[in-house]
Structures are given as C-alpha cells and as structure tokens.
mmCIF file of C-alpha atoms in Angstrom:
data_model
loop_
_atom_site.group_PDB
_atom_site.id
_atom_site.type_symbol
_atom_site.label_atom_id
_atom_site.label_comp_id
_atom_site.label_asym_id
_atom_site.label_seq_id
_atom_site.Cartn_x
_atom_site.Cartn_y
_atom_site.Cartn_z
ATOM 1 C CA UNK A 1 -70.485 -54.542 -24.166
ATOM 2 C CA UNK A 2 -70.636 -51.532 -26.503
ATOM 3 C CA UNK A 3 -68.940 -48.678 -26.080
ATOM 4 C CA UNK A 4 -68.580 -45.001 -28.490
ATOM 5 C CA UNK A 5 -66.003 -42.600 -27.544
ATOM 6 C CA UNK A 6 -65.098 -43.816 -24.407
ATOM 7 C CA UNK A 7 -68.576 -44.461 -22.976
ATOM 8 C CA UNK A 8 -70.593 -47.267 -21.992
ATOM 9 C CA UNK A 9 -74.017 -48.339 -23.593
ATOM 10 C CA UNK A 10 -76.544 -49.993 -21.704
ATOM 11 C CA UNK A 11 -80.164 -50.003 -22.594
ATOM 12 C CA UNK A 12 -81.586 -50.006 -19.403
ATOM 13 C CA UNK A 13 -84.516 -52.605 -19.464
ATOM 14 C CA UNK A 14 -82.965 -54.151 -22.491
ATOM 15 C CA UNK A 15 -79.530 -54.628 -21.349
ATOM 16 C CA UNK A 16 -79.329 -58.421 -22.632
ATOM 17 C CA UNK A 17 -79.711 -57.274 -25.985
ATOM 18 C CA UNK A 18 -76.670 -55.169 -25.608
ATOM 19 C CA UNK A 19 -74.642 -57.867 -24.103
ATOM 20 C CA UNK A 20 -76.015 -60.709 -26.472
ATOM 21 C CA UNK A 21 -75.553 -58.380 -29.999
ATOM 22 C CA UNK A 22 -78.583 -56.659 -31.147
ATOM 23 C CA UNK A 23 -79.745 -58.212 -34.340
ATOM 24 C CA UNK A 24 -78.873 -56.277 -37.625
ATOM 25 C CA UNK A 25 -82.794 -56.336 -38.426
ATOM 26 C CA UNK A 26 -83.507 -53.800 -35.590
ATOM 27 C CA UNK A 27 -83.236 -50.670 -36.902
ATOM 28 C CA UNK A 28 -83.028 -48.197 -34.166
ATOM 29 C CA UNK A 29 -82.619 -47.875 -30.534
ATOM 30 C CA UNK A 30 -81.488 -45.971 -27.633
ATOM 31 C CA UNK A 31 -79.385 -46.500 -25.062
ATOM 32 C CA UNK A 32 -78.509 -44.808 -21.554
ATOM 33 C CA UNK A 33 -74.629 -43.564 -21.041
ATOM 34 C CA UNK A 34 -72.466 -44.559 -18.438
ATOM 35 C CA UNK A 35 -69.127 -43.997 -17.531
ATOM 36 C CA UNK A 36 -66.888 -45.820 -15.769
ATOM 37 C CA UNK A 37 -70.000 -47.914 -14.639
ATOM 38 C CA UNK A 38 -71.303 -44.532 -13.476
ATOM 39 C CA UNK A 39 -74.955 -43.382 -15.365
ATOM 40 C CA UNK A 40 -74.579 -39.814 -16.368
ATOM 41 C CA UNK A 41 -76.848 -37.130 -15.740
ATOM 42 C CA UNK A 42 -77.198 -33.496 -17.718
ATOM 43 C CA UNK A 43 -76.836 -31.026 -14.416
ATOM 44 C CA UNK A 44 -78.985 -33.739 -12.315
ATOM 45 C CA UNK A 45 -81.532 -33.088 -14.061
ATOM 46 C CA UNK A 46 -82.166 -35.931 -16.311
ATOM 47 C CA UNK A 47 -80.893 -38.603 -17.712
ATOM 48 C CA UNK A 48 -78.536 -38.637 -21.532
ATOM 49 C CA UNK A 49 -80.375 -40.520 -23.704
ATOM 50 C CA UNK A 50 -78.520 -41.493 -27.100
ATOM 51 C CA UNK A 51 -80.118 -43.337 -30.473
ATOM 52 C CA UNK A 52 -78.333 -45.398 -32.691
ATOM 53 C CA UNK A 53 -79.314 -46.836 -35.913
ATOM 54 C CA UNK A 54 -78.430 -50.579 -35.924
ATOM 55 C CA UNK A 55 -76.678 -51.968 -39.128
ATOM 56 C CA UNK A 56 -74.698 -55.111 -40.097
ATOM 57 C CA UNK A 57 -71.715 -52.737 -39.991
ATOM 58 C CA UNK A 58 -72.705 -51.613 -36.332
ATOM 59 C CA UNK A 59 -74.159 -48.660 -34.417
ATOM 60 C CA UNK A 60 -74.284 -45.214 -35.738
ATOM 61 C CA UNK A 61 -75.460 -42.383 -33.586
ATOM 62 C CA UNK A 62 -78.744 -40.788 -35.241
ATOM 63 C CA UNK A 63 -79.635 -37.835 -32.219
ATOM 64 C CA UNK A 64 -78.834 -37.416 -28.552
ATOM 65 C CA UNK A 65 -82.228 -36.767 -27.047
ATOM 66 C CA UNK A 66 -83.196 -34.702 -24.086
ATOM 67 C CA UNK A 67 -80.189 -34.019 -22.057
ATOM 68 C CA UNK A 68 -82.162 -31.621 -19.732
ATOM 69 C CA UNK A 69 -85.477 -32.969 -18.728
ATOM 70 C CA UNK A 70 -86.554 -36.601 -20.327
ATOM 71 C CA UNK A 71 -89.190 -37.685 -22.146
ATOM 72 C CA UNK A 72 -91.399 -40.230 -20.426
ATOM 73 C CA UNK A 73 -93.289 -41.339 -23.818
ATOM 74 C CA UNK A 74 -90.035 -43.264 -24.809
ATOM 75 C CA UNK A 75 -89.483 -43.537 -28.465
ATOM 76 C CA UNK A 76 -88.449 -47.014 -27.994
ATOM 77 C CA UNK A 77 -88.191 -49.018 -31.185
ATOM 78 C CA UNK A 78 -88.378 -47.194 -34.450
ATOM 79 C CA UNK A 79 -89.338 -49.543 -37.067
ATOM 80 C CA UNK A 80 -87.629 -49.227 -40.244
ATOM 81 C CA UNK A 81 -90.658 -49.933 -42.026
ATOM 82 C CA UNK A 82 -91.827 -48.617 -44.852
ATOM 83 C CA UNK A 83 -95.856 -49.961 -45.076
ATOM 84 C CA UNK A 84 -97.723 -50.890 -48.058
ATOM 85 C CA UNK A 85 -100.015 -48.488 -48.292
ATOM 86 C CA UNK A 86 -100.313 -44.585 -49.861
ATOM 87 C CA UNK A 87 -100.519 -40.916 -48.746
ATOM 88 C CA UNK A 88 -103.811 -39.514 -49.773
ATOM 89 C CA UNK A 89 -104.816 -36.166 -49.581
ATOM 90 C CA UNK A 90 -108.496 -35.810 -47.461
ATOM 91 C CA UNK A 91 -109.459 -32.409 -48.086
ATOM 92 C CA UNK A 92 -107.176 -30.129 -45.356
ATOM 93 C CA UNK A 93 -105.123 -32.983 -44.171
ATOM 94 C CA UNK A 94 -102.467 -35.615 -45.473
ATOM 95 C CA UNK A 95 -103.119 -39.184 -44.258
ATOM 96 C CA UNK A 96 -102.080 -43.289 -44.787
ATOM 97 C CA UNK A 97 -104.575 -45.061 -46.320
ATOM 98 C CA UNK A 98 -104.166 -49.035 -46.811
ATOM 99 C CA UNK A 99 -106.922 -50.926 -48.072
ATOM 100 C CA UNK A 100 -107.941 -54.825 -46.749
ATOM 101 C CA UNK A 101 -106.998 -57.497 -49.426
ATOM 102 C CA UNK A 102 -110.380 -58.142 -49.985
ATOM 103 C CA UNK A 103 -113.591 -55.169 -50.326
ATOM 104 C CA UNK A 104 -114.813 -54.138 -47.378
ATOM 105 C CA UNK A 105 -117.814 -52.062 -45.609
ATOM 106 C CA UNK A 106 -115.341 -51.827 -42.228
ATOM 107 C CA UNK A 107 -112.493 -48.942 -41.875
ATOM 108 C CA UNK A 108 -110.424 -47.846 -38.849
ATOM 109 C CA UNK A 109 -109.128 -44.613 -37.991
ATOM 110 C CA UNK A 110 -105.544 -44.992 -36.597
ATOM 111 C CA UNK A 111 -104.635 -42.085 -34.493
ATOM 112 C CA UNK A 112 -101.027 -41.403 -34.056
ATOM 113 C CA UNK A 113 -99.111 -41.061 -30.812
ATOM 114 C CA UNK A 114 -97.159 -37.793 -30.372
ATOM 115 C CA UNK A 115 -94.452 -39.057 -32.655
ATOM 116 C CA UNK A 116 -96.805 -38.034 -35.587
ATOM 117 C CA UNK A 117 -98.626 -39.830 -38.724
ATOM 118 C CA UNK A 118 -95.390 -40.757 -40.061
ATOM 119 C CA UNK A 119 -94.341 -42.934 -37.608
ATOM 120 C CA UNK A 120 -93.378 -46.369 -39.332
ATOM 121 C CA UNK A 121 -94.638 -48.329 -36.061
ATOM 122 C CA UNK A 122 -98.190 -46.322 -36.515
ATOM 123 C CA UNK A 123 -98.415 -47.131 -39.917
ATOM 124 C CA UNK A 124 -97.639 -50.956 -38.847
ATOM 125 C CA UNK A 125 -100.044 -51.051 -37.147
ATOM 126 C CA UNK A 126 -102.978 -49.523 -39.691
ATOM 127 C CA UNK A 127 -101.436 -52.189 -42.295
ATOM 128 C CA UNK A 128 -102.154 -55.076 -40.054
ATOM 129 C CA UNK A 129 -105.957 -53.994 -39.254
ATOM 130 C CA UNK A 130 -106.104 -53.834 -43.003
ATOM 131 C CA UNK A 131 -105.033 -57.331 -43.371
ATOM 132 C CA UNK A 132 -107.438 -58.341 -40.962
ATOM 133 C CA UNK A 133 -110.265 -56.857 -42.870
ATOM 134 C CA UNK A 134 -110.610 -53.282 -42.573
ATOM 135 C CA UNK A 135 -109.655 -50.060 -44.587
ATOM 136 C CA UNK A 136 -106.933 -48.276 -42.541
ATOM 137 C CA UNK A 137 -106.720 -44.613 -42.481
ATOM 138 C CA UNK A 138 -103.995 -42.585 -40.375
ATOM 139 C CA UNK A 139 -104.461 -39.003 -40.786
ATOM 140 C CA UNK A 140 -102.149 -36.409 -39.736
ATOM 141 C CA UNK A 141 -104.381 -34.970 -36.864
ATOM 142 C CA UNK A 142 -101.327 -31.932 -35.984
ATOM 143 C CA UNK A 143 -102.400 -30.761 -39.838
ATOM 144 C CA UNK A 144 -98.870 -30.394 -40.946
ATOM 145 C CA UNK A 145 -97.593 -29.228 -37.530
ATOM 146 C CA UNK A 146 -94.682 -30.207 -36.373
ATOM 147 C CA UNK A 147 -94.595 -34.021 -33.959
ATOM 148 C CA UNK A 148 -92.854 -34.097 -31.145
ATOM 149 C CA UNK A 149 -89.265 -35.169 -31.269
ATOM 150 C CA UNK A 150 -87.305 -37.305 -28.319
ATOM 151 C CA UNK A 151 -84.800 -34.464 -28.454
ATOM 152 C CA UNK A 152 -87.009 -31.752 -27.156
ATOM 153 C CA UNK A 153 -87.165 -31.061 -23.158
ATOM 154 C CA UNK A 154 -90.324 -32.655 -21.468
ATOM 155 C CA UNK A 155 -90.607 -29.188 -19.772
ATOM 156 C CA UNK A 156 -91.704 -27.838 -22.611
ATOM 157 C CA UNK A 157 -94.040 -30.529 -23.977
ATOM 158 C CA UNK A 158 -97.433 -28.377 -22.719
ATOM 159 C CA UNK A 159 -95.999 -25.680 -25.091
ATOM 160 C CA UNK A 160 -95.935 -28.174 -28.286
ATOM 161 C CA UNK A 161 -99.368 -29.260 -27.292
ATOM 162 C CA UNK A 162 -101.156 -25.998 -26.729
ATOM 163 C CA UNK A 163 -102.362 -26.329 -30.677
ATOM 164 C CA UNK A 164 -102.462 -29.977 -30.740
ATOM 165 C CA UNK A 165 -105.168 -30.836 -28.379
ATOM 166 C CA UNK A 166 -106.496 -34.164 -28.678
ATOM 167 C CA UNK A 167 -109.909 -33.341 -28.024
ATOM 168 C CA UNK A 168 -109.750 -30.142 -30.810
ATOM 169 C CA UNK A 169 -110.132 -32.948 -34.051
ATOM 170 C CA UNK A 170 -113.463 -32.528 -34.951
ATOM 171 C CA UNK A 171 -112.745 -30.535 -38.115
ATOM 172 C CA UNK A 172 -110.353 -33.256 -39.087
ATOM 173 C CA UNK A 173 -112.385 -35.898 -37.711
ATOM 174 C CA UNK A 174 -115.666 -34.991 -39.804
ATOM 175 C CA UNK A 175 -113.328 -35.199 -42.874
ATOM 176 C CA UNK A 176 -112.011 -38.658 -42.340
ATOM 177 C CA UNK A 177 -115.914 -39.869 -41.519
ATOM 178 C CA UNK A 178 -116.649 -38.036 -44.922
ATOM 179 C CA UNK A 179 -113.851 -39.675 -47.006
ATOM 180 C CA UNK A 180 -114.249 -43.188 -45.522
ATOM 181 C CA UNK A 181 -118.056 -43.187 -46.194
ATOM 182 C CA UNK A 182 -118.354 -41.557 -49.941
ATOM 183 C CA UNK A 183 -114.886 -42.592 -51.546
ATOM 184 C CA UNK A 184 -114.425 -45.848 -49.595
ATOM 185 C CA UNK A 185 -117.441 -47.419 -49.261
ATOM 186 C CA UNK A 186 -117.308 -47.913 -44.815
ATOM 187 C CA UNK A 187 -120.552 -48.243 -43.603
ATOM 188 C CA UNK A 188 -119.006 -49.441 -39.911
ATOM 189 C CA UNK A 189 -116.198 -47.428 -38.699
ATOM 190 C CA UNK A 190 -113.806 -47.634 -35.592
ATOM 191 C CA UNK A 191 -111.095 -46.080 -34.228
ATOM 192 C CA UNK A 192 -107.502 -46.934 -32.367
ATOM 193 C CA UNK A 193 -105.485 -44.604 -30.706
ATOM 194 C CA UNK A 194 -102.098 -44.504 -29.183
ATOM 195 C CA UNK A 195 -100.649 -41.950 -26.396
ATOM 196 C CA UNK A 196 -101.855 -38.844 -27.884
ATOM 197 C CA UNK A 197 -104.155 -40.774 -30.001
ATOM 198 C CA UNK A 198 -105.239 -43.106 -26.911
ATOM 199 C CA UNK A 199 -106.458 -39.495 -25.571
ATOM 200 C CA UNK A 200 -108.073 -38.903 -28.832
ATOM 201 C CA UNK A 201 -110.021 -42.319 -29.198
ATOM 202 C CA UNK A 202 -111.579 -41.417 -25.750
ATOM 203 C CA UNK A 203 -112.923 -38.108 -27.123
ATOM 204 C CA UNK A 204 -114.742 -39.659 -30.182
ATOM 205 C CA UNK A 205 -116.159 -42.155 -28.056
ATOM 206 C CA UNK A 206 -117.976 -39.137 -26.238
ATOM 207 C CA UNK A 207 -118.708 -37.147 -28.835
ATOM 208 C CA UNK A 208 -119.297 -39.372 -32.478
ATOM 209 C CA UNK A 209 -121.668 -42.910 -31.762
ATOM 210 C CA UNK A 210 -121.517 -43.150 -35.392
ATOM 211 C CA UNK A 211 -118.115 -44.210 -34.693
ATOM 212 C CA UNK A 212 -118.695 -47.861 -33.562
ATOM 213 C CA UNK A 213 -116.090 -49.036 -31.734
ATOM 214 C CA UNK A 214 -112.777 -47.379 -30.160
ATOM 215 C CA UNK A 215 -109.766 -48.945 -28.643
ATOM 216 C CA UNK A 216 -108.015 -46.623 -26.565
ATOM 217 C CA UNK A 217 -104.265 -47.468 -25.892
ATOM 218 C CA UNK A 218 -102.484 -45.704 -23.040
ATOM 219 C CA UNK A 219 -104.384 -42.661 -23.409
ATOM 220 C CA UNK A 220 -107.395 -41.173 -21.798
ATOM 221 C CA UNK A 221 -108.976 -37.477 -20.735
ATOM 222 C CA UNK A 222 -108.578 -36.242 -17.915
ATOM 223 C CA UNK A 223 -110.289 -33.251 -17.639
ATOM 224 C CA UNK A 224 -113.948 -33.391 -19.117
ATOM 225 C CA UNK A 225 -116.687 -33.024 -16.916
ATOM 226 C CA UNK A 226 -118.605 -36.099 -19.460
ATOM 227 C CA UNK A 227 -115.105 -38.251 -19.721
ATOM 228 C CA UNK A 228 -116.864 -41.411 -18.383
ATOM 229 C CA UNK A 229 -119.903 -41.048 -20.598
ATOM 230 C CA UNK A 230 -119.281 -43.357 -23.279
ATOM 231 C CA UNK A 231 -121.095 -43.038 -26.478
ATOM 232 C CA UNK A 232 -119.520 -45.933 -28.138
ATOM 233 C CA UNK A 233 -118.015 -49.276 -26.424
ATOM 234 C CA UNK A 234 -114.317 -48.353 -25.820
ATOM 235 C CA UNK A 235 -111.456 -50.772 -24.721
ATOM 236 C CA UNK A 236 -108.889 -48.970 -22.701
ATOM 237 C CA UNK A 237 -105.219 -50.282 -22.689
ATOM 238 C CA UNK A 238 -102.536 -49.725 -20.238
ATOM 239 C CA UNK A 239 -99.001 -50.623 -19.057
ATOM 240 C CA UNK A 240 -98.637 -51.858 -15.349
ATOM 241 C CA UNK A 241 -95.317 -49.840 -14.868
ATOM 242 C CA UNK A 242 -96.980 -46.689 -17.358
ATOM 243 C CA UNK A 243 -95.093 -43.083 -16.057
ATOM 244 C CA UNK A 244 -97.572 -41.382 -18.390
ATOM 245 C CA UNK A 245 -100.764 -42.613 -16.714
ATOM 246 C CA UNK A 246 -100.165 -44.485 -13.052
ATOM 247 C CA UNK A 247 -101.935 -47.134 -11.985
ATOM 248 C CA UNK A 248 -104.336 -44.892 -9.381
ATOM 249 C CA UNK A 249 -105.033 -42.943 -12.567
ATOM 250 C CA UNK A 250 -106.467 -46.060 -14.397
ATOM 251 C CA UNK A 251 -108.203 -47.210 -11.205
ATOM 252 C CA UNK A 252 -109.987 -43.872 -10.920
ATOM 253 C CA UNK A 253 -110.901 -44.243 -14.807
ATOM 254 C CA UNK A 254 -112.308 -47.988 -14.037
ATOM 255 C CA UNK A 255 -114.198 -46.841 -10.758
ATOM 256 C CA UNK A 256 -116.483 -44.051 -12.727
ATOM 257 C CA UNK A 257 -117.165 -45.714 -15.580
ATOM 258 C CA UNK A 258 -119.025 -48.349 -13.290
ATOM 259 C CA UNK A 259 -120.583 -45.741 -11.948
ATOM 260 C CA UNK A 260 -121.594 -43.571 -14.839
ATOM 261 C CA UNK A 261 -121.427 -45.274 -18.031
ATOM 262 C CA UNK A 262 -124.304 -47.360 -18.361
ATOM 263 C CA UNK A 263 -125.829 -48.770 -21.560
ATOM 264 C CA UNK A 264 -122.469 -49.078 -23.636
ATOM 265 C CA UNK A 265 -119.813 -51.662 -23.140
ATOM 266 C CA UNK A 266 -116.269 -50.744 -22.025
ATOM 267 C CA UNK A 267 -113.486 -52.559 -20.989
ATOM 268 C CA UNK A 268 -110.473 -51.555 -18.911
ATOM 269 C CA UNK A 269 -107.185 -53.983 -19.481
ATOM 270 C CA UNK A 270 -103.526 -53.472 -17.440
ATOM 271 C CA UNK A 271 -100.997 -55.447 -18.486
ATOM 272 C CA UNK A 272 -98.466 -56.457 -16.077
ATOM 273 C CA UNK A 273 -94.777 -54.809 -16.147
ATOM 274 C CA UNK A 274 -95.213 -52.674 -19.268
ATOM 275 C CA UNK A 275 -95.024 -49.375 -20.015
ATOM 276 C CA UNK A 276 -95.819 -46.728 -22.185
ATOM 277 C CA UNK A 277 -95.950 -47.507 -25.713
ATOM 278 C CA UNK A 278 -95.430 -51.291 -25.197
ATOM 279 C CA UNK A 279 -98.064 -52.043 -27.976
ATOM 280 C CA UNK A 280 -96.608 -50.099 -31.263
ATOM 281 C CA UNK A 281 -93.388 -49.423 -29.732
ATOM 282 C CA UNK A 282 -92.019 -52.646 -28.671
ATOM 283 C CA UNK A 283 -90.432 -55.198 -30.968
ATOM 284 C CA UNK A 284 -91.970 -58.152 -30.246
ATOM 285 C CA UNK A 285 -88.948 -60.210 -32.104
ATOM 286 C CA UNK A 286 -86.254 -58.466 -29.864
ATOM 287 C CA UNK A 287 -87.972 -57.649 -26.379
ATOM 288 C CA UNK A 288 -88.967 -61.858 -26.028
ATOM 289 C CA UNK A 289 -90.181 -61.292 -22.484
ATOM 290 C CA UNK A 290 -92.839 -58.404 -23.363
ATOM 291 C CA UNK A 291 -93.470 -60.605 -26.913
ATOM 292 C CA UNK A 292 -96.944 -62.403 -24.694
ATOM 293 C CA UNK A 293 -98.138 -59.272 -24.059
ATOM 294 C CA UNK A 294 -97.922 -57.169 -27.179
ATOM 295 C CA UNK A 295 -99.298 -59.897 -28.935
ATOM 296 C CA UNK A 296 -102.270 -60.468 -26.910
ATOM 297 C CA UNK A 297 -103.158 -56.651 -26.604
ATOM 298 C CA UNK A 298 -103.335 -56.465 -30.716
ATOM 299 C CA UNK A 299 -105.421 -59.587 -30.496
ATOM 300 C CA UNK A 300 -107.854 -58.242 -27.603
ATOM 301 C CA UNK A 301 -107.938 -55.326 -30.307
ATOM 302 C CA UNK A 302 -109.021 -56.950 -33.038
ATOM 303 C CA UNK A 303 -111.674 -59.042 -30.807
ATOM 304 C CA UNK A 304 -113.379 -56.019 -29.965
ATOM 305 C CA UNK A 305 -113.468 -54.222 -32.852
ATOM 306 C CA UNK A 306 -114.599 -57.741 -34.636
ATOM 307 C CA UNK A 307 -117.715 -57.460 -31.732
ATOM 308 C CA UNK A 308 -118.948 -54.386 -32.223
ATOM 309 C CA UNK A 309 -118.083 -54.034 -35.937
#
C-alpha cells in the first residue's frame, strides 16, 4: 500500500495497481485519499483527488485537484508521450500535424477533449490514424485559450466554456479544411472527437458533408433543434458507466436518429462498464480488464472511417 504524509492512496477503480506496484513506465496518475481507512472529503462536498508522477524512484505529487466540487471528465492517465509529429501554424491557430508513412489523399481532424491540443494522449491518438494511412491534424480549437485543468472546481466549468463552445469552430474549422486541401494534398477528410471534441464531431457532421466521415467519442449536442440530422455518417462512442452522458441520454440520442436521420449512416456503440474518457485516457498496458475494449473502440474507428473514406 502507498502512503505520503501519513495518508493512504488508493486509486479507486484501479486499486490492484496500487497494491501490485504501478509500473515505472506509467507516467502519471491519481489517486483518492484516505485516512485511517476513512475517504476524505473537502467540507462534504467532494472528493480530494491527488496526482502523482510515477518514476523508478517512486511517486511524486504533481497537483492536488479539485478539493471543492470534482471533475467528472477524469484526467485519468496522462501519457508521457511526446508524438512524432510537428506544431504548424494554420493561419489564426497552432495545431499537430503528423503525416502517414506513405502519401496520402486521406486526413483526419483530431479534436481535443477539454484537456486541450496538447494533450500527449490526443496527440497519440492523431499519430496512430497517421500510421494507419491518414494525415493527422489536431488544432487548438480554444485559439490559445486556456484548457481546462483537473484542479479547477466543476462548478465553475460553464464559466471556462462560455468562449469555448464546441459548436462556435467554424472559423477554425474552415481553416483546417483550407490547409488540409491546398498544402496537404486531402481530397477525403474525416474527423474524431473526444469529450469536448466528441461534442464538436457531432456539429460538423450537421453542418460540413464535405467532411466525410466523423467518429464521435463520448460527446454529443444536446441542444440543437437539427442535432439528429446527420449530414455525414457519424459513429457515436460511449462508456456504459459515463457520468458525463448517462445511459437514458444515449438512448434518447439512438431513438431520434431512427426517427429523423434518414439517408446517412450512423452508428451508436456503448461499451459495457466504462466511462468517460476510456478510449484516449485509459492505458491499455496498465488497466488489463478495460484493455478489450479500448482496443476494439480504436479499431471500430478506423473501420468506419476506412468505409466511408
């Protein structure tokens, strides 16, 4: 068991891998704090929530994060990861560009979670698309605002995101389609989303049919009037055991898009006892159990946009 000043460490879902000796290649997680086998609370109000960056030499403590009011888009595993791609400049906006092993006519627009463009698991993601084929392009879609960080107070989360709307990116948007097309060559372009992004994917599939194919992942809109008319084919991602978007949430989503989108292809996938951020934020070589399913939700989206790209 690990313990730091006189506390107990216990990562909640992922207490084995406290008990067993978390592997010095993980670079960060978090744990909750107990004491005397007792979880602590700030005022009642939430739970203490504290990262450590894992080393051969042990655990340091990087932040403690949200003592009032949680965050329930956990961080989870921050890869220490540095990608093998470049920052390019697209006119306004900063973004990660990797490009396939081989030329290519196919790109992807990853769109980051609310952890920002930066986000070493983001950009993990955008390099493997590119090896499978495509040009990879992660923009910074808050335009050199601020991300959110797991130390801010969920209670003020609508605050951060009142100038970060995921469906206010069509300035940034039209740039990417721009740069892909006339300085990388794309004649088919997709997009994948996460969280924010996830939101984000589900707004250019109503509003851009040049883009071909989206992949929405834990993320959708909630309140457009035209949410369920697809433009595009979309496949829509969630966690079983998601706090972000519940289960009745997903089964609403599924219900009107039988109903109202009709010509395009969609598909809506749950995956059983995961939660939000399972597919970027999980480390498949640490969290064995959940290793099935983040593999086969990066496969299902690389089937579809190999279908419809």
């Amino acid at each position: 068991m690990i313990h730091f000043g006189g506390f107990e460490l216990r990562t909640g879902n992922d207490a084995h891998a406290v008990e067993e000796g978390v592997p010095s290649s993980q670079p960060f997680t978090y744990f909750s704090l107990f004491h005397r086998g007792r979880k602590l609370n700030s005022n009642g109000k939430g739970r203490n929530i504290l990262f450590f960056r894992v080393s051969a030499r042990g655990y340091r403590l990087v932040e403690m994060a949200n003592e009032a009011k949680p965050c329930p888009c956990d961080m989870g595993y921050m890869m220490e990861y540095g990608g093998v791609g470049q920052e390019v400049q697209i006119e306004h906006i900063k973004a990660y560009l990797v490009k396939p092993p081989s030329d290519s006519d196919k790109a992807v627009i990853i769109i980051q979670d609310i952890y920002g463009w930066q986000l070493p698991n983001t950009r993990y993601m955008a390099d493997m698309l590119a090896s499978n084929g495509y040009t990879a392009v992660c923009p910074d879609f808050y335009v050199g605002k601020e991300p959110w960080s797991p130390s801010q107070d969920w209670s003020t989360f609508q605050q951060w995101l009142e100038d970060k709307k995921p469906t206010n990116i069509n300035k940034e948007v039209d740039a990417v389609l721009r740069f892909l097309k006339s300085q990388c060559g794309a004649l088919r372009i997709g997009a994948v989303g996460f969280c924010w992004g996830g939101v984000a994917t589900h707004y250019l599939a109503l509003q851009y049919p040049e883009v071909r194919a989206g992949v929405s992942v834990y993320g959708i809109i909630r309140e457009r009037e035209d949410r369920y008319e697809l433009k595009s084919p979309t496949l829509f991602i969630f966690g079983e055991k998601d706090d972000v978007i519940p289960l009745d949430q997903v089964s609403v989503l599924e219900k009107n898009l039988q109903e109202k989108c009709t010509g395009v292809d969609y598909h809506v996938k749950v995956f059983p006892g995961q939660t939000h951020g399972f597919v970027h934020r999980k480390r498949e070589d640490i969290n064995t159990t959940d290793q099935p399913c983040i593999q086969e939700a990066r496969t299902d989206i690389l089937n579809w946009l190999q279908k419809y790209m």
